[in-house]
PDB file of C-alpha atoms in Angstrom:
ATOM      1  CA  MET A  24      18.161 -12.939 -23.752  1.00 74.00           C
ATOM      2  CA  ALA A  25      21.604 -12.654 -22.288  1.00 82.00           C
ATOM      3  CA  ARG A  26      22.811 -10.815 -25.359  1.00 87.00           C
ATOM      4  CA  MET A  27      19.726  -8.503 -25.455  1.00 90.00           C
ATOM      5  CA  LEU A  28      20.337  -7.285 -21.717  1.00 93.00           C
ATOM      6  CA  TYR A  29      24.235  -6.603 -22.623  1.00 93.00           C
ATOM      7  CA  THR A  30      22.919  -4.465 -25.692  1.00 94.00           C
ATOM      8  CA  ILE A  31      20.776  -2.531 -23.319  1.00 94.00           C
ATOM      9  CA  SER A  32      23.615  -2.123 -21.084  1.00 95.00           C
ATOM     10  CA  GLY A  33      25.454  -0.557 -24.057  1.00 95.00           C
ATOM     11  CA  THR A  34      22.609   1.511 -25.001  1.00 95.00           C
ATOM     12  CA  GLY A  35      22.497   2.749 -21.703  1.00 96.00           C
ATOM     13  CA  ALA A  36      26.058   3.997 -22.027  1.00 95.00           C
ATOM     14  CA  VAL A  37      24.706   5.868 -25.216  1.00 94.00           C
ATOM     15  CA  VAL A  38      22.014   7.657 -23.134  1.00 94.00           C
ATOM     16  CA  LEU A  39      24.411   8.758 -20.407  1.00 95.00           C
ATOM     17  CA  TRP A  40      26.683  10.132 -22.882  1.00 93.00           C
ATOM     18  CA  GLY A  41      23.638  12.115 -24.273  1.00 90.00           C
ATOM     19  CA  LEU A  42      23.268  13.830 -20.838  1.00 90.00           C
ATOM     20  CA  LEU A  43      26.863  14.861 -20.860  1.00 88.00           C
ATOM     21  CA  ALA A  44      26.273  18.410 -22.328  1.00 84.00           C
ATOM     22  CA  LEU A  45      23.515  19.152 -19.873  1.00 87.00           C
ATOM     23  CA  LEU A  46      25.512  18.116 -16.937  1.00 89.00           C
ATOM     24  CA  SER A  47      28.810  19.754 -18.076  1.00 87.00           C
ATOM     25  CA  VAL A  48      26.906  23.031 -18.307  1.00 84.00           C
ATOM     26  CA  ARG A  49      26.615  22.874 -14.571  1.00 86.00           C
ATOM     27  CA  THR A  50      30.533  22.165 -13.790  1.00 90.00           C
ATOM     28  CA  GLN A  51      32.109  25.035 -15.925  1.00 86.00           C
ATOM     29  CA  SER A  52      34.076  26.312 -13.101  1.00 91.00           C
ATOM     30  CA  PHE A  53      36.056  23.190 -13.073  1.00 94.00           C
ATOM     31  CA  GLY A  54      39.458  22.719 -15.403  1.00 92.00           C
ATOM     32  CA  ALA A  55      38.941  20.175 -17.936  1.00 92.00           C
ATOM     33  CA  PHE A  56      41.562  17.835 -16.567  1.00 94.00           C
ATOM     34  CA  GLN A  57      40.352  18.969 -13.089  1.00 96.00           C
ATOM     35  CA  LEU A  58      36.824  17.671 -13.945  1.00 94.00           C
ATOM     36  CA  LEU A  59      38.315  14.498 -15.318  1.00 94.00           C
ATOM     37  CA  THR A  60      40.125  13.763 -12.086  1.00 96.00           C
ATOM     38  CA  VAL A  61      36.962  13.971 -10.083  1.00 96.00           C
ATOM     39  CA  CYS A  62      34.895  11.858 -12.494  1.00 95.00           C
ATOM     40  CA  PHE A  63      37.234   9.086 -12.953  1.00 96.00           C
ATOM     41  CA  SER A  64      38.010   9.029  -9.303  1.00 96.00           C
ATOM     42  CA  TRP A  65      34.136   8.321  -8.953  1.00 95.00           C
ATOM     43  CA  ALA A  66      34.231   5.488 -11.371  1.00 94.00           C
ATOM     44  CA  PHE A  67      36.970   3.991  -9.227  1.00 95.00           C
ATOM     45  CA  LEU A  68      34.713   4.184  -6.224  1.00 95.00           C
ATOM     46  CA  ILE A  69      31.931   2.588  -8.310  1.00 93.00           C
ATOM     47  CA  MET A  70      34.382  -0.377  -8.899  1.00 92.00           C
ATOM     48  CA  LEU A  71      35.102  -0.546  -4.915  1.00 93.00           C
ATOM     49  CA  LEU A  72      31.271  -0.252  -4.240  1.00 93.00           C
ATOM     50  CA  SER A  73      30.493  -3.066  -6.699  1.00 89.00           C
ATOM     51  CA  ARG A  74      33.038  -5.354  -4.926  1.00 90.00           C
ATOM     52  CA  TRP A  75      31.937  -4.538  -1.684  1.00 91.00           C
ATOM     53  CA  LEU A  76      28.531  -5.311  -2.431  1.00 90.00           C
ATOM     54  CA  ARG A  77      29.576  -8.609  -4.114  1.00 88.00           C
ATOM     55  CA  LYS A  78      31.491  -9.320  -0.701  1.00 87.00           C
ATOM     56  CA  GLN A  79      34.867  -9.568  -2.691  1.00 87.00           C
ATOM     57  CA  PRO A  80      37.984  -7.920  -1.331  1.00 87.00           C
ATOM     58  CA  ILE A  81      37.675  -4.389  -1.979  1.00 87.00           C
ATOM     59  CA  LEU A  82      41.513  -3.452  -2.576  1.00 83.00           C
ATOM     60  CA  LYS A  83      42.683  -6.809  -4.168  1.00 83.00           C
ATOM     61  CA  PRO A  84      45.058  -5.532  -6.937  1.00 80.00           C
ATOM     62  CA  PRO A  85      43.883  -6.519 -10.553  1.00 81.00           C
ATOM     63  CA  ARG A  86      45.394  -9.194 -12.531  1.00 83.00           C
ATOM     64  CA  MET A  87      45.455  -7.260 -15.681  1.00 86.00           C
ATOM     65  CA  PRO A  88      47.858  -7.962 -18.610  1.00 89.00           C
ATOM     66  CA  ILE A  89      49.838  -4.946 -19.804  1.00 91.00           C
ATOM     67  CA  LYS A  90      47.866  -5.309 -22.947  1.00 91.00           C
ATOM     68  CA  SER A  91      44.801  -4.424 -21.002  1.00 91.00           C
ATOM     69  CA  TRP A  92      46.333  -1.569 -19.168  1.00 93.00           C
ATOM     70  CA  LEU A  93      47.660   0.204 -22.201  1.00 94.00           C
ATOM     71  CA  THR A  94      44.175  -0.538 -24.091  1.00 94.00           C
ATOM     72  CA  HIS A  95      42.257   1.191 -21.092  1.00 94.00           C
ATOM     73  CA  PHE A  96      44.451   4.024 -20.520  1.00 95.00           C
ATOM     74  CA  THR A  97      44.896   4.993 -24.180  1.00 94.00           C
ATOM     75  CA  GLY A  98      41.290   4.689 -24.911  1.00 95.00           C
ATOM     76  CA  LEU A  99      39.885   6.511 -21.773  1.00 95.00           C
ATOM     77  CA  PHE A 100      42.698   8.937 -21.070  1.00 95.00           C
ATOM     78  CA  GLY A 101      44.026   9.375 -24.873  1.00 94.00           C
ATOM     79  CA  PHE A 102      40.527  10.298 -26.189  1.00 93.00           C
ATOM     80  CA  HIS A 103      39.765  13.006 -23.510  1.00 91.00           C
ATOM     81  CA  LEU A 104      43.453  14.338 -23.805  1.00 91.00           C
ATOM     82  CA  CYS A 105      43.271  14.821 -27.848  1.00 92.00           C
ATOM     83  CA  TYR A 106      39.707  16.086 -27.490  1.00 91.00           C
ATOM     84  CA  PHE A 107      40.624  18.929 -24.850  1.00 89.00           C
ATOM     85  CA  PHE A 108      43.745  19.853 -27.103  1.00 91.00           C
ATOM     86  CA  ALA A 109      41.483  19.686 -30.147  1.00 90.00           C
ATOM     87  CA  ILE A 110      39.207  22.421 -28.770  1.00 86.00           C
ATOM     88  CA  ARG A 111      41.978  24.742 -28.201  1.00 85.00           C
ATOM     89  CA  PHE A 112      43.212  24.534 -31.719  1.00 89.00           C
ATOM     90  CA  ALA A 113      39.877  24.566 -33.745  1.00 85.00           C
ATOM     91  CA  PRO A 114      36.120  25.530 -33.033  1.00 82.00           C
ATOM     92  CA  ALA A 115      34.215  23.028 -30.936  1.00 76.00           C
ATOM     93  CA  ILE A 116      31.623  22.441 -33.608  1.00 77.00           C
ATOM     94  CA  GLU A 117      34.121  21.140 -36.062  1.00 81.00           C
ATOM     95  CA  VAL A 118      36.030  19.257 -33.528  1.00 84.00           C
ATOM     96  CA  SER A 119      32.706  17.442 -32.553  1.00 83.00           C
ATOM     97  CA  LEU A 120      31.707  16.602 -35.745  1.00 81.00           C
ATOM     98  CA  ILE A 121      34.888  15.169 -36.854  1.00 85.00           C
ATOM     99  CA  ALA A 122      35.441  13.152 -33.628  1.00 87.00           C
ATOM    100  CA  TYR A 123      31.862  11.817 -34.261  1.00 85.00           C
ATOM    101  CA  LEU A 124      33.269   9.609 -37.159  1.00 88.00           C
ATOM    102  CA  TRP A 125      33.980   7.088 -34.271  1.00 91.00           C
ATOM    103  CA  PRO A 126      30.571   5.226 -34.653  1.00 90.00           C
ATOM    104  CA  LEU A 127      31.064   4.879 -38.273  1.00 87.00           C
ATOM    105  CA  LEU A 128      34.585   3.479 -37.913  1.00 89.00           C
ATOM    106  CA  LEU A 129      33.298   1.156 -35.104  1.00 91.00           C
ATOM    107  CA  GLY A 130      30.504  -0.107 -37.353  1.00 88.00           C
ATOM    108  CA  VAL A 131      33.152  -1.156 -39.937  1.00 86.00           C
ATOM    109  CA  PHE A 132      35.402  -2.656 -37.392  1.00 88.00           C
ATOM    110  CA  VAL A 133      32.906  -4.927 -35.566  1.00 86.00           C
ATOM    111  CA  ALA A 134      30.824  -5.920 -38.975  1.00 82.00           C
ATOM    112  CA  GLN A 135      30.925  -9.323 -40.220  1.00 78.00           C
ATOM    113  CA  PRO A 136      33.144  -9.612 -43.344  1.00 74.00           C
ATOM    114  CA  GLY A 137      30.108  -9.929 -45.845  1.00 72.00           C
ATOM    115  CA  ALA A 138      28.420  -6.999 -44.204  1.00 74.00           C
ATOM    116  CA  ARG A 139      31.240  -4.456 -44.202  1.00 77.00           C
ATOM    117  CA  ILE A 140      29.808  -2.275 -47.017  1.00 83.00           C
ATOM    118  CA  SER A 141      26.229  -2.121 -45.686  1.00 83.00           C
ATOM    119  CA  ALA A 142      27.973  -1.194 -42.433  1.00 81.00           C
ATOM    120  CA  CYS A 143      29.862   1.577 -44.137  1.00 87.00           C
ATOM    121  CA  VAL A 144      26.751   2.889 -45.910  1.00 87.00           C
ATOM    122  CA  ALA A 145      24.714   2.659 -42.574  1.00 84.00           C
ATOM    123  CA  GLY A 146      27.713   4.518 -40.796  1.00 85.00           C
ATOM    124  CA  LEU A 147      27.479   7.456 -43.570  1.00 89.00           C
ATOM    125  CA  ILE A 148      23.836   7.755 -43.017  1.00 88.00           C
ATOM    126  CA  GLY A 149      24.016   7.852 -39.429  1.00 85.00           C
ATOM    127  CA  PHE A 150      26.999  10.243 -39.526  1.00 87.00           C
ATOM    128  CA  CYS A 151      24.847  12.404 -41.883  1.00 87.00           C
ATOM    129  CA  GLY A 152      22.176  12.611 -39.488  1.00 83.00           C
ATOM    130  CA  SER A 153      24.527  13.341 -36.558  1.00 82.00           C
ATOM    131  CA  ALA A 154      26.213  16.135 -38.766  1.00 81.00           C
ATOM    132  CA  TYR A 155      23.194  17.871 -39.798  1.00 81.00           C
ATOM    133  CA  LEU A 156      22.159  18.154 -36.270  1.00 79.00           C
ATOM    134  CA  ILE A 157      25.474  19.471 -35.015  1.00 78.00           C
ATOM    135  CA  SER A 158      26.154  21.764 -38.014  1.00 74.00           C
ATOM    136  CA  ASN A 159      22.423  23.005 -38.256  1.00 70.00           C
ATOM    137  CA  ASP A 160      22.555  26.831 -38.057  1.00 58.00           C
ATOM    138  CA  ASN A 161      25.954  26.934 -36.419  1.00 60.00           C
ATOM    139  CA  GLY A 162      27.868  28.702 -39.171  1.00 57.00           C
ATOM    140  CA  MET A 163      30.407  25.728 -39.559  1.00 57.00           C
ATOM    141  CA  SER A 164      33.553  26.236 -41.870  1.00 63.00           C
ATOM    142  CA  ILE A 165      36.369  23.819 -42.393  1.00 63.00           C
ATOM    143  CA  ARG A 166      39.549  26.331 -42.489  1.00 73.00           C
ATOM    144  CA  GLY A 167      43.179  25.311 -43.097  1.00 75.00           C
ATOM    145  CA  GLU A 168      44.383  27.194 -39.888  1.00 82.00           C
ATOM    146  CA  TYR A 169      42.678  24.855 -37.735  1.00 85.00           C
ATOM    147  CA  ILE A 170      44.323  21.712 -39.169  1.00 90.00           C
ATOM    148  CA  VAL A 171      45.962  20.731 -36.018  1.00 92.00           C
ATOM    149  CA  GLY A 172      42.849  20.674 -34.132  1.00 89.00           C
ATOM    150  CA  TYR A 173      40.989  18.827 -37.029  1.00 90.00           C
ATOM    151  CA  GLY A 174      43.789  16.544 -36.727  1.00 92.00           C
ATOM    152  CA  LEU A 175      43.422  15.909 -33.064  1.00 93.00           C
ATOM    153  CA  ALA A 176      39.653  15.676 -33.410  1.00 90.00           C
ATOM    154  CA  LEU A 177      40.547  12.774 -36.075  1.00 92.00           C
ATOM    155  CA  ALA A 178      42.701  10.960 -33.558  1.00 95.00           C
ATOM    156  CA  CYS A 179      39.658  11.008 -31.090  1.00 93.00           C
ATOM    157  CA  ALA A 180      37.530   9.262 -33.567  1.00 92.00           C
ATOM    158  CA  PHE A 181      40.339   6.448 -34.282  1.00 95.00           C
ATOM    159  CA  ILE A 182      41.106   6.291 -30.467  1.00 96.00           C
ATOM    160  CA  TRP A 183      37.585   5.550 -29.435  1.00 95.00           C
ATOM    161  CA  SER A 184      36.374   3.362 -32.170  1.00 94.00           C
ATOM    162  CA  GLY A 185      39.702   1.360 -31.775  1.00 95.00           C
ATOM    163  CA  TYR A 186      39.182   1.157 -27.933  1.00 96.00           C
ATOM    164  CA  SER A 187      35.781   0.165 -28.247  1.00 95.00           C
ATOM    165  CA  TRP A 188      36.581  -2.554 -30.829  1.00 94.00           C
ATOM    166  CA  MET A 189      39.521  -3.738 -28.488  1.00 94.00           C
ATOM    167  CA  LEU A 190      37.051  -4.235 -25.944  1.00 93.00           C
ATOM    168  CA  THR A 191      35.788  -7.067 -27.805  1.00 91.00           C
ATOM    169  CA  ARG A 192      39.179  -8.649 -27.608  1.00 89.00           C
ATOM    170  CA  LEU A 193      39.721  -8.416 -23.984  1.00 87.00           C
ATOM    171  CA  ASN A 194      38.475 -10.912 -21.568  1.00 83.00           C
ATOM    172  CA  GLY A 195      38.703  -8.995 -18.386  1.00 79.00           C
ATOM    173  CA  GLY A 196      35.906  -8.063 -16.170  1.00 81.00           C
ATOM    174  CA  SER A 197      34.153  -4.791 -15.208  1.00 81.00           C
ATOM    175  CA  ASP A 198      36.831  -4.367 -12.393  1.00 87.00           C
ATOM    176  CA  ASP A 199      39.452  -3.714 -15.026  1.00 90.00           C
ATOM    177  CA  ILE A 200      37.591  -0.293 -16.021  1.00 93.00           C
ATOM    178  CA  GLY A 201      37.775   0.804 -12.168  1.00 92.00           C
ATOM    179  CA  TRP A 202      41.409   0.105 -11.976  1.00 94.00           C
ATOM    180  CA  ALA A 203      42.181   1.868 -15.275  1.00 94.00           C
ATOM    181  CA  ALA A 204      39.661   4.676 -14.208  1.00 95.00           C
ATOM    182  CA  LEU A 205      42.154   5.223 -10.807  1.00 95.00           C
ATOM    183  CA  LEU A 206      45.417   5.386 -13.377  1.00 95.00           C
ATOM    184  CA  VAL A 207      43.207   7.969 -15.717  1.00 96.00           C
ATOM    185  CA  ALA A 208      42.415   9.925 -12.384  1.00 97.00           C
ATOM    186  CA  ILE A 209      46.156  10.263 -11.297  1.00 97.00           C
ATOM    187  CA  ALA A 210      47.311  11.068 -15.041  1.00 96.00           C
ATOM    188  CA  ALA A 211      44.488  13.794 -15.334  1.00 96.00           C
ATOM    189  CA  TYR A 212      45.415  15.215 -11.801  1.00 97.00           C
ATOM    190  CA  LEU A 213      49.165  15.346 -12.963  1.00 96.00           C
ATOM    191  CA  ALA A 214      48.039  17.243 -16.153  1.00 94.00           C
ATOM    192  CA  HIS A 215      45.799  19.475 -14.094  1.00 96.00           C
ATOM    193  CA  LEU A 216      48.827  20.521 -12.126  1.00 96.00           C
ATOM    194  CA  ILE A 217      50.566  21.381 -15.034  1.00 95.00           C
ATOM    195  CA  LEU A 218      48.054  22.854 -17.194  1.00 92.00           C
ATOM    196  CA  GLU A 219      45.285  24.554 -14.947  1.00 94.00           C
ATOM    197  CA  PRO A 220      45.093  26.630 -11.682  1.00 93.00           C
ATOM    198  CA  ASN A 221      45.010  24.300  -8.795  1.00 94.00           C
ATOM    199  CA  VAL A 222      41.843  25.764  -7.198  1.00 93.00           C
ATOM    200  CA  TRP A 223      38.961  23.616  -5.596  1.00 95.00           C
ATOM    201  CA  ASP A 224      36.913  26.279  -4.406  1.00 93.00           C
ATOM    202  CA  PHE A 225      33.622  25.064  -5.606  1.00 94.00           C
ATOM    203  CA  THR A 226      29.895  25.281  -4.612  1.00 94.00           C
ATOM    204  CA  LEU A 227      28.141  22.408  -3.422  1.00 95.00           C
ATOM    205  CA  SER A 228      25.982  22.464  -6.624  1.00 94.00           C
ATOM    206  CA  GLU A 229      29.001  22.109  -8.673  1.00 94.00           C
ATOM    207  CA  TRP A 230      30.287  19.169  -6.712  1.00 96.00           C
ATOM    208  CA  LEU A 231      27.096  17.483  -6.931  1.00 96.00           C
ATOM    209  CA  PHE A 232      26.844  17.783 -10.756  1.00 94.00           C
ATOM    210  CA  ALA A 233      30.653  16.663 -10.763  1.00 94.00           C
ATOM    211  CA  MET A 234      29.579  13.571  -9.028  1.00 95.00           C
ATOM    212  CA  LEU A 235      26.635  12.882 -11.321  1.00 95.00           C
ATOM    213  CA  LEU A 236      29.098  13.068 -14.146  1.00 93.00           C
ATOM    214  CA  GLY A 237      31.184  10.684 -12.625  1.00 94.00           C
ATOM    215  CA  LEU A 238      28.341   8.276 -11.789  1.00 94.00           C
ATOM    216  CA  GLY A 239      27.165   8.648 -15.318  1.00 94.00           C
ATOM    217  CA  PRO A 240      28.374   9.700 -18.520  1.00 93.00           C
ATOM    218  CA  VAL A 241      32.249  10.235 -17.616  1.00 92.00           C
ATOM    219  CA  GLY A 242      32.485   7.169 -15.442  1.00 92.00           C
ATOM    220  CA  GLY A 243      29.690   4.756 -14.714  1.00 93.00           C
ATOM    221  CA  ALA A 244      28.822   4.803 -18.593  1.00 95.00           C
ATOM    222  CA  PHE A 245      32.016   2.860 -19.444  1.00 95.00           C
ATOM    223  CA  PHE A 246      31.413   0.107 -17.320  1.00 95.00           C
ATOM    224  CA  MET A 247      28.059  -0.464 -19.337  1.00 95.00           C
ATOM    225  CA  TRP A 248      29.939   0.098 -22.742  1.00 96.00           C
ATOM    226  CA  ASP A 249      32.443  -2.395 -21.778  1.00 94.00           C
ATOM    227  CA  ALA A 250      29.517  -5.131 -21.243  1.00 93.00           C
ATOM    228  CA  GLY A 251      27.822  -4.062 -24.341  1.00 94.00           C
ATOM    229  CA  MET A 252      30.903  -4.214 -26.611  1.00 93.00           C
ATOM    230  CA  LYS A 253      32.048  -7.468 -25.042  1.00 92.00           C
ATOM    231  CA  ARG A 254      28.638  -9.589 -25.176  1.00 90.00           C
ATOM    232  CA  GLY A 255      25.946  -7.205 -26.780  1.00 92.00           C
ATOM    233  CA  ASN A 256      25.043  -6.496 -30.573  1.00 92.00           C
ATOM    234  CA  ARG A 257      28.106  -4.476 -31.342  1.00 91.00           C
ATOM    235  CA  SER A 258      27.076  -3.353 -34.903  1.00 87.00           C
ATOM    236  CA  LEU A 259      23.480  -2.161 -33.472  1.00 89.00           C
ATOM    237  CA  LEU A 260      25.270  -0.342 -30.635  1.00 92.00           C
ATOM    238  CA  ALA A 261      27.704   1.396 -33.264  1.00 89.00           C
ATOM    239  CA  ALA A 262      24.473   2.643 -35.254  1.00 87.00           C
ATOM    240  CA  LEU A 263      22.832   3.638 -32.036  1.00 89.00           C
ATOM    241  CA  SER A 264      25.809   5.700 -30.851  1.00 90.00           C
ATOM    242  CA  PHE A 265      24.729   8.109 -33.484  1.00 88.00           C
ATOM    243  CA  THR A 266      21.904   9.034 -31.353  1.00 89.00           C
ATOM    244  CA  THR A 267      24.043  10.806 -28.540  1.00 89.00           C
ATOM    245  CA  PRO A 268      23.859  14.314 -30.195  1.00 87.00           C
ATOM    246  CA  VAL A 269      19.769  13.776 -30.574  1.00 87.00           C
ATOM    247  CA  ILE A 270      19.612  12.926 -26.948  1.00 89.00           C
ATOM    248  CA  SER A 271      21.849  15.622 -25.794  1.00 87.00           C
ATOM    249  CA  THR A 272      19.624  18.037 -27.692  1.00 84.00           C
ATOM    250  CA  LEU A 273      16.405  16.957 -26.294  1.00 87.00           C
ATOM    251  CA  ALA A 274      17.921  16.849 -22.615  1.00 87.00           C
ATOM    252  CA  LEU A 275      19.113  20.706 -23.214  1.00 85.00           C
ATOM    253  CA  PHE A 276      15.488  21.237 -24.640  1.00 85.00           C
ATOM    254  CA  PHE A 277      13.560  19.833 -21.709  1.00 87.00           C
ATOM    255  CA  ALA A 278      16.125  21.614 -19.299  1.00 84.00           C
ATOM    256  CA  GLY A 279      15.140  24.945 -20.972  1.00 83.00           C
ATOM    257  CA  LEU A 280      18.498  25.646 -22.344  1.00 76.00           C
ATOM    258  CA  THR A 281      17.865  25.224 -25.930  1.00 74.00           C
ATOM    259  CA  ALA A 282      15.112  25.094 -28.655  1.00 76.00           C
ATOM    260  CA  LEU A 283      14.171  22.594 -30.929  1.00 77.00           C
ATOM    261  CA  ASN A 284      13.883  22.536 -34.757  1.00 77.00           C
ATOM    262  CA  HIS A 285      13.312  20.455 -37.691  1.00 81.00           C
ATOM    263  CA  ALA A 286      16.977  19.100 -37.422  1.00 80.00           C
ATOM    264  CA  VAL A 287      16.183  16.893 -34.497  1.00 81.00           C
ATOM    265  CA  VAL A 288      13.610  14.915 -36.687  1.00 83.00           C
ATOM    266  CA  VAL A 289      15.985  14.613 -39.671  1.00 83.00           C
ATOM    267  CA  ALA A 290      18.459  13.449 -37.601  1.00 82.00           C
ATOM    268  CA  LEU A 291      16.263  10.790 -35.871  1.00 83.00           C
ATOM    269  CA  VAL A 292      15.204   9.469 -39.384  1.00 86.00           C
ATOM    270  CA  LEU A 293      18.619   9.198 -40.532  1.00 85.00           C
ATOM    271  CA  ILE A 294      19.869   7.399 -37.528  1.00 84.00           C
ATOM    272  CA  ILE A 295      16.967   4.997 -37.228  1.00 84.00           C
ATOM    273  CA  SER A 296      17.746   4.373 -40.898  1.00 85.00           C
ATOM    274  CA  ALA A 297      21.211   3.623 -40.379  1.00 83.00           C
ATOM    275  CA  ALA A 298      20.576   1.306 -37.396  1.00 80.00           C
ATOM    276  CA  LEU A 299      17.946  -0.923 -39.445  1.00 81.00           C
ATOM    277  CA  LEU A 300      20.778  -1.180 -42.207  1.00 80.00           C
ATOM    278  CA  SER A 301      23.262  -2.050 -39.854  1.00 75.00           C
ATOM    279  CA  GLN A 302      21.177  -4.978 -38.806  1.00 73.00           C
ATOM    280  CA  ARG A 303      21.235  -6.418 -42.503  1.00 68.00           C
ATOM    281  CA  ARG A 304      22.505  -9.824 -42.457  1.00 63.00           C
ATOM    282  CA  PRO A 305      25.331 -10.685 -44.877  1.00 57.00           C
ATOM    283  CA  PRO A 306      25.032 -13.039 -47.782  1.00 56.00           C
ATOM    284  CA  ALA A 307      24.619 -16.777 -47.167  1.00 51.00           C
ATOM    285  CA  ASN A 308      28.082 -17.545 -48.581  1.00 49.00           C
ATOM    286  CA  TYR A 309      29.571 -15.661 -45.709  1.00 43.00           C
TER     287      TYR A 309
END
C-alpha cells in the first residue's frame, strides 16, 4: 500500500510536468534563469512551510553529505542549464525530442537485471509515442549545423535520468530537495545577472503564474518525484513519464491554445503499451 502511495506521488510529478507548457505561456516576459530563480525560491519556501507544519526548526541547517549536494545541484540546475542553452543552438522541437530520451534511459537504469531487455523495448515504444506526438506536423529535420544543441539536449537526457536513478541511492528526506532548491535559486540568479536583463517589472498575473510554476512543475513536483523514485514503482514511473507531452497537449487544448489530432491517440496507445511491458516480470532464474 505504501509503495502504491509513493508511486502515485511520482505520477503526480509527471502530471505537473505536463502542465509546464501551459503555465510557461503566461510567464514569457521572464528571462529563463530569472524564472528559475523565482520557481526554485518557491520550492525552498515549500520546504520551510513543511517544517513549520511539522513543528520542526524552520531554519535548521541540513545534514547532507557532499554527494547529496552535488547530486541535487547537478540534476536540478545542470538539466535546466543544458536545456536553455540547447534551445539557443538548435530548434526547440528537436531539443525536446532528444532530451526526452531520459525516460527510456531511466527505465533501463532502474530495471531488474533480468528485465533490462524488456525495459529497453518498453522505453523505445514509449519514446516512439512521445516522438510521434512532438514531431507530428512540425517539420522536424535533424541538421549538422545544430550539433552543439543536439549534444546539450542529449546531456539533458543523461543528466535527468542519472539524477532520477541517483535518487534511489540517496537516503535523505524531502528537506534535501528544499535546501538544494535554495542553492539552485542562487546559481540561477547569478546566471540571470550575467546573461539576462535585470528587469523585474511584471504584471500581477505573470507573478501569479510564476508562483504556480514554483508550486507545481518547477518546484513542488521535485519533492513528489523524489518520493516516487526512492520508494515507488520506478519502472512504471519511467514508462509513465512518456505521458508528459500527451498531458501537455491536452492541457493546452482545454485552455483553448491548441487543437487535437490523431497523434494524441497514437501516442497514448504506444505509451500505455510501454507501461504494461515495463511491468513484465523477469524470468524466475533472476
